[in-house]
Amino acid sequence: QVQLQESGPGLVKPSQTLALTCAVSGASISGGDYWTWIRQHPGKGLEWIGYIYKSANTFYNPSLRSRIAMSIDTSKNQFSLTLDSVTAADTAIYYCARDPSRAGRGQFDFWGQGKLVTVSS
Amino acid sequence: SYELTQPPSVSVSPGQTATIACSGDDLGHRYTSWYQQKSGQSPVLVIFQDTKRPSGIPERFSGSNSGNTATLTISGTQAVDEGDYYCQAWDSTTAVVFGGGTKLTVL
């Protein structure tokens, strides 16, 4: 059974960088899956942030691309997200998820429990 | 940018069939997935590649996709099926796209 667990600060100040990590168990982060971040604004729908695949390949939501970076730590079997220059509009629950589909086109079969990140001074 | 449209809410009586539609340009030529999200919980994949059910998802969940509309059908709807349902597809410019979600009420 694949399990994912998000971690990171729950409060970030405006203009600073949001940084989250997703620890994966039950699957190798170096395998053929697409490791994904998705967020959900309070009371709203789901928004795909992007994925990282085999350490070097990334694909980001065009609307967030200029502020995002994702990376993988194979030694810890985890992947990470940073989001720069945050504003209150980035307040959301951030989920990490696995996408085992052939081309990372969305088929999120395992999700973390979600991390609420609030942007506030 | 590519968009998927869902009705905000659907109501169904217990034991009846619930149908949730998701519309998008030429959606029938894209694989669609569906997710169930109960209050305070992470989403759960219930249908992928239009019609396939992940292991552990009850047979009463089924999906179809043709033309501009994908449909999630829940046969013999139970109270436990209440929640928000999201469709999802992929577009070459927008990448992964989710519909706005449909709140299913069983009453």
Coordinates of N, CA and C in Angstrom, one line a residue, chain A residues 14-108:
Chain A
P14 N 3.5 36.6 4.0 CA 3.4 37.1 2.6 C 4.7 37.5 2.1
S15 N 4.9 37.2 0.8 CA 6.2 37.5 0.0 C 7.3 36.4 0.3
Q16 N 7.1 35.6 1.3 CA 8.1 34.5 1.5 C 7.8 33.3 0.7
T17 N 8.6 32.3 1.0 CA 8.6 31.0 0.2 C 7.9 29.9 1.0
L18 N 6.9 29.3 0.4 CA 6.3 28.1 0.9 C 7.1 26.9 0.5
A19 N 7.4 26.0 1.5 CA 8.2 24.8 1.2 C 7.5 23.6 1.9
L20 N 7.2 22.6 1.1 CA 6.5 21.4 1.6 C 7.3 20.2 1.1
T21 N 7.2 19.1 1.9 CA 7.8 17.9 1.6 C 6.8 16.8 1.7
C22 N 6.9 15.8 0.8 CA 6.0 14.6 0.8 C 6.9 13.4 0.9
A23 N 6.7 12.7 2.0 CA 7.4 11.4 2.2 C 6.6 10.3 1.7
V24 N 7.2 9.4 0.9 CA 6.5 8.3 0.2 C 7.0 7.0 0.8
S25 N 6.1 6.1 1.1 CA 6.4 4.8 1.5 C 5.5 3.8 0.7
G26 N 6.1 2.6 0.5 CA 5.3 1.6 -0.3 C 5.6 1.7 -1.8
A27 N 6.4 2.7 -2.3 CA 6.7 2.8 -3.7 C 8.0 3.6 -3.7
S28 N 8.8 3.3 -4.8 CA 10.0 4.0 -5.0 C 9.8 5.3 -5.7
I29 N 10.4 6.4 -5.2 CA 10.3 7.7 -5.8 C 11.0 7.7 -7.2
S30 N 11.9 6.7 -7.4 CA 12.7 6.7 -8.6 C 12.0 5.8 -9.7
G31 N 10.9 5.3 -9.4 CA 10.2 4.5 -10.4 C 9.5 5.3 -11.5
G32 N 8.5 4.7 -12.1 CA 7.9 5.3 -13.3 C 6.7 6.1 -13.0
D33 N 6.5 6.5 -11.8 CA 5.3 7.3 -11.4 C 5.6 8.8 -11.5
Y34 N 4.5 9.5 -11.6 CA 4.6 11.0 -11.6 C 4.1 11.5 -10.2
W35 N 5.0 12.2 -9.5 CA 4.8 12.6 -8.2 C 4.3 14.1 -8.2
T36 N 3.1 14.3 -7.7 CA 2.3 15.4 -8.0 C 1.9 16.2 -6.8
W37 N 1.8 17.5 -7.0 CA 1.2 18.4 -6.0 C -0.1 19.0 -6.5
I38 N -1.1 19.0 -5.6 CA -2.4 19.5 -5.9 C -2.9 20.3 -4.7
R39 N -3.5 21.5 -4.9 CA -4.0 22.3 -3.8 C -5.5 22.5 -3.9
Q40 N -6.1 22.9 -2.8 CA -7.5 23.1 -2.7 C -7.7 24.3 -1.8
H41 N -8.1 25.4 -2.4 CA -8.4 26.6 -1.6 C -9.6 26.3 -0.7
P42 N -9.7 27.0 0.5 CA -10.8 26.7 1.4 C -12.1 26.7 0.8
G43 N -12.8 25.6 0.9 CA -14.2 25.5 0.4 C -14.3 25.5 -1.1
K44 N -13.2 25.3 -1.8 CA -13.2 25.4 -3.3 C -12.8 24.1 -3.9
G45 N -12.6 24.1 -5.2 CA -12.2 22.9 -5.9 C -10.7 22.6 -5.9
L46 N -10.3 21.6 -6.7 CA -9.0 21.1 -6.8 C -8.2 21.9 -7.9
E47 N -6.9 22.2 -7.6 CA -6.1 22.8 -8.6 C -4.8 22.1 -8.7
W48 N -4.4 21.6 -9.9 CA -3.2 20.9 -10.1 C -2.0 21.9 -10.1
I49 N -1.0 21.6 -9.3 CA 0.2 22.4 -9.3 C 1.3 22.0 -10.2
G50 N 1.5 20.7 -10.2 CA 2.6 20.2 -11.1 C 3.1 18.8 -10.7
Y51 N 4.0 18.3 -11.5 CA 4.5 17.0 -11.1 C 6.0 16.9 -11.4
I52 N 6.7 16.0 -10.7 CA 8.1 15.7 -11.0 C 8.2 14.2 -11.3
Y53 N 9.0 13.9 -12.2 CA 9.1 12.5 -12.8 C 10.6 12.2 -12.9
K54 N 11.0 11.0 -12.3 CA 12.3 10.5 -12.4 C 13.4 11.6 -12.2
S55 N 13.2 12.3 -11.1 CA 14.1 13.3 -10.6 C 14.3 14.6 -11.4
A56 N 14.3 14.5 -12.7 CA 14.7 15.7 -13.5 C 13.6 16.3 -14.3
N57 N 12.6 15.5 -14.5 CA 11.5 16.0 -15.4 C 10.4 16.6 -14.6
T58 N 10.1 17.8 -14.9 CA 9.0 18.5 -14.2 C 8.0 19.1 -15.2
F59 N 6.8 19.3 -14.8 CA 5.8 19.9 -15.6 C 4.8 20.7 -14.6
Y60 N 4.8 22.0 -14.8 CA 4.1 22.8 -13.9 C 2.8 23.4 -14.5
N61 N 1.9 23.8 -13.6 CA 0.7 24.5 -14.0 C 1.2 25.9 -14.6
P62 N 0.8 26.2 -15.9 CA 1.2 27.4 -16.5 C 0.9 28.6 -15.6
S63 N -0.1 28.6 -14.9 CA -0.5 29.8 -14.1 C 0.4 30.0 -12.9
L64 N 1.2 29.0 -12.5 CA 2.0 29.0 -11.3 C 3.5 28.8 -11.7
R65 N 3.8 28.6 -12.9 CA 5.1 28.1 -13.4 C 6.2 29.0 -12.9
S66 N 6.0 30.3 -12.9 CA 7.1 31.3 -12.6 C 7.5 31.3 -11.2
R67 N 6.7 30.7 -10.3 CA 6.9 30.7 -8.9 C 7.2 29.3 -8.2
I68 N 7.2 28.3 -9.0 CA 7.3 26.9 -8.5 C 8.6 26.2 -8.8
A69 N 9.0 25.4 -7.9 CA 10.1 24.5 -8.1 C 9.8 23.2 -7.4
M70 N 10.1 22.0 -8.0 CA 9.9 20.7 -7.4 C 11.2 20.0 -7.5
S71 N 11.5 19.1 -6.5 CA 12.7 18.3 -6.5 C 12.4 17.0 -5.8
I72 N 13.3 16.1 -6.0 CA 13.2 14.8 -5.4 C 14.5 14.5 -4.6
D73 N 14.3 13.8 -3.5 CA 15.4 13.3 -2.7 C 15.3 11.8 -2.7
T74 N 16.1 11.1 -3.5 CA 15.9 9.7 -3.6 C 16.4 9.0 -2.4
S75 N 17.4 9.6 -1.7 CA 17.9 8.9 -0.5 C 16.9 8.8 0.6
K76 N 15.9 9.8 0.6 CA 14.9 9.8 1.6 C 13.5 9.4 1.1
N77 N 13.5 9.1 -0.2 CA 12.2 8.7 -0.9 C 11.1 9.7 -0.7
Q78 N 11.5 11.0 -1.0 CA 10.5 12.0 -0.8 C 10.7 13.1 -1.9
F79 N 9.7 13.9 -2.1 CA 9.8 15.0 -3.1 C 9.2 16.2 -2.4
S80 N 9.6 17.4 -3.0 CA 9.4 18.6 -2.4 C 8.8 19.7 -3.3
L81 N 8.2 20.6 -2.8 CA 7.6 21.8 -3.5 C 8.0 23.1 -2.9
T82 N 8.4 24.0 -3.7 CA 8.6 25.4 -3.2 C 7.8 26.3 -4.0
L83 N 7.1 27.3 -3.4 CA 6.3 28.3 -4.1 C 6.8 29.6 -3.6
D84 N 7.3 30.4 -4.5 CA 7.9 31.7 -4.1 C 6.8 32.8 -4.0
S85 N 7.2 33.9 -3.3 CA 6.4 35.1 -3.3 C 4.9 34.9 -3.0
V86 N 4.7 34.2 -1.9 CA 3.3 33.8 -1.7 C 2.4 35.0 -1.2
T87 N 1.1 34.9 -1.5 CA 0.2 35.9 -1.0 C -1.0 35.1 -0.4
A88 N -1.9 35.9 0.1 CA -3.1 35.2 0.8 C -3.8 34.3 -0.2
A89 N -3.7 34.5 -1.5 CA -4.4 33.7 -2.5 C -3.7 32.3 -2.5
D90 N -2.6 32.1 -1.9 CA -1.9 30.8 -1.9 C -2.3 30.0 -0.6
T91 N -3.2 30.6 0.2 CA -3.7 29.8 1.4 C -4.6 28.7 0.8
A92 N -4.2 27.5 1.2 CA -4.9 26.3 0.7 C -4.5 25.1 1.4
I93 N -5.2 24.0 1.2 CA -4.7 22.7 1.6 C -3.9 22.1 0.5
Y94 N -2.7 21.7 0.7 CA -1.7 21.2 -0.3 C -1.7 19.7 -0.1
Y95 N -2.0 19.0 -1.2 CA -1.9 17.5 -1.2 C -0.8 17.1 -2.1
C96 N -0.1 16.0 -1.7 CA 0.8 15.3 -2.6 C 0.1 14.0 -3.1
A97 N 0.3 13.6 -4.3 CA -0.4 12.4 -4.8 C 0.5 11.7 -5.8
R98 N 0.2 10.4 -6.0 CA 0.9 9.7 -7.0 C 0.0 9.5 -8.3
D99 N 0.7 9.7 -9.4 CA 0.0 9.5 -10.7 C 0.8 8.4 -11.5
P100 N 0.2 7.2 -11.6 CA 0.9 6.1 -12.2 C 0.6 6.0 -13.7
S101 N -0.1 7.0 -14.3 CA -0.5 6.9 -15.7 C 0.7 7.0 -16.6
R102 N 0.6 6.6 -17.8 CA 1.7 6.5 -18.8 C 2.4 7.8 -19.0
A103 N 1.6 8.9 -19.1 CA 2.3 10.2 -19.5 C 2.0 11.3 -18.5
G104 N 1.6 10.9 -17.2 CA 1.4 11.9 -16.2 C 0.2 12.8 -16.5
R105 N -0.8 12.1 -17.1 CA -2.0 12.9 -17.5 C -3.1 12.9 -16.5
G106 N -2.8 12.4 -15.3 CA -3.8 12.5 -14.3 C -4.5 11.2 -14.0
Q107 N -4.3 10.6 -12.9 CA -4.9 9.3 -12.5 C -4.4 9.2 -11.0
F108 N -4.8 10.0 -10.1 CA -4.2 10.1 -8.8 C -4.7 9.1 -7.9

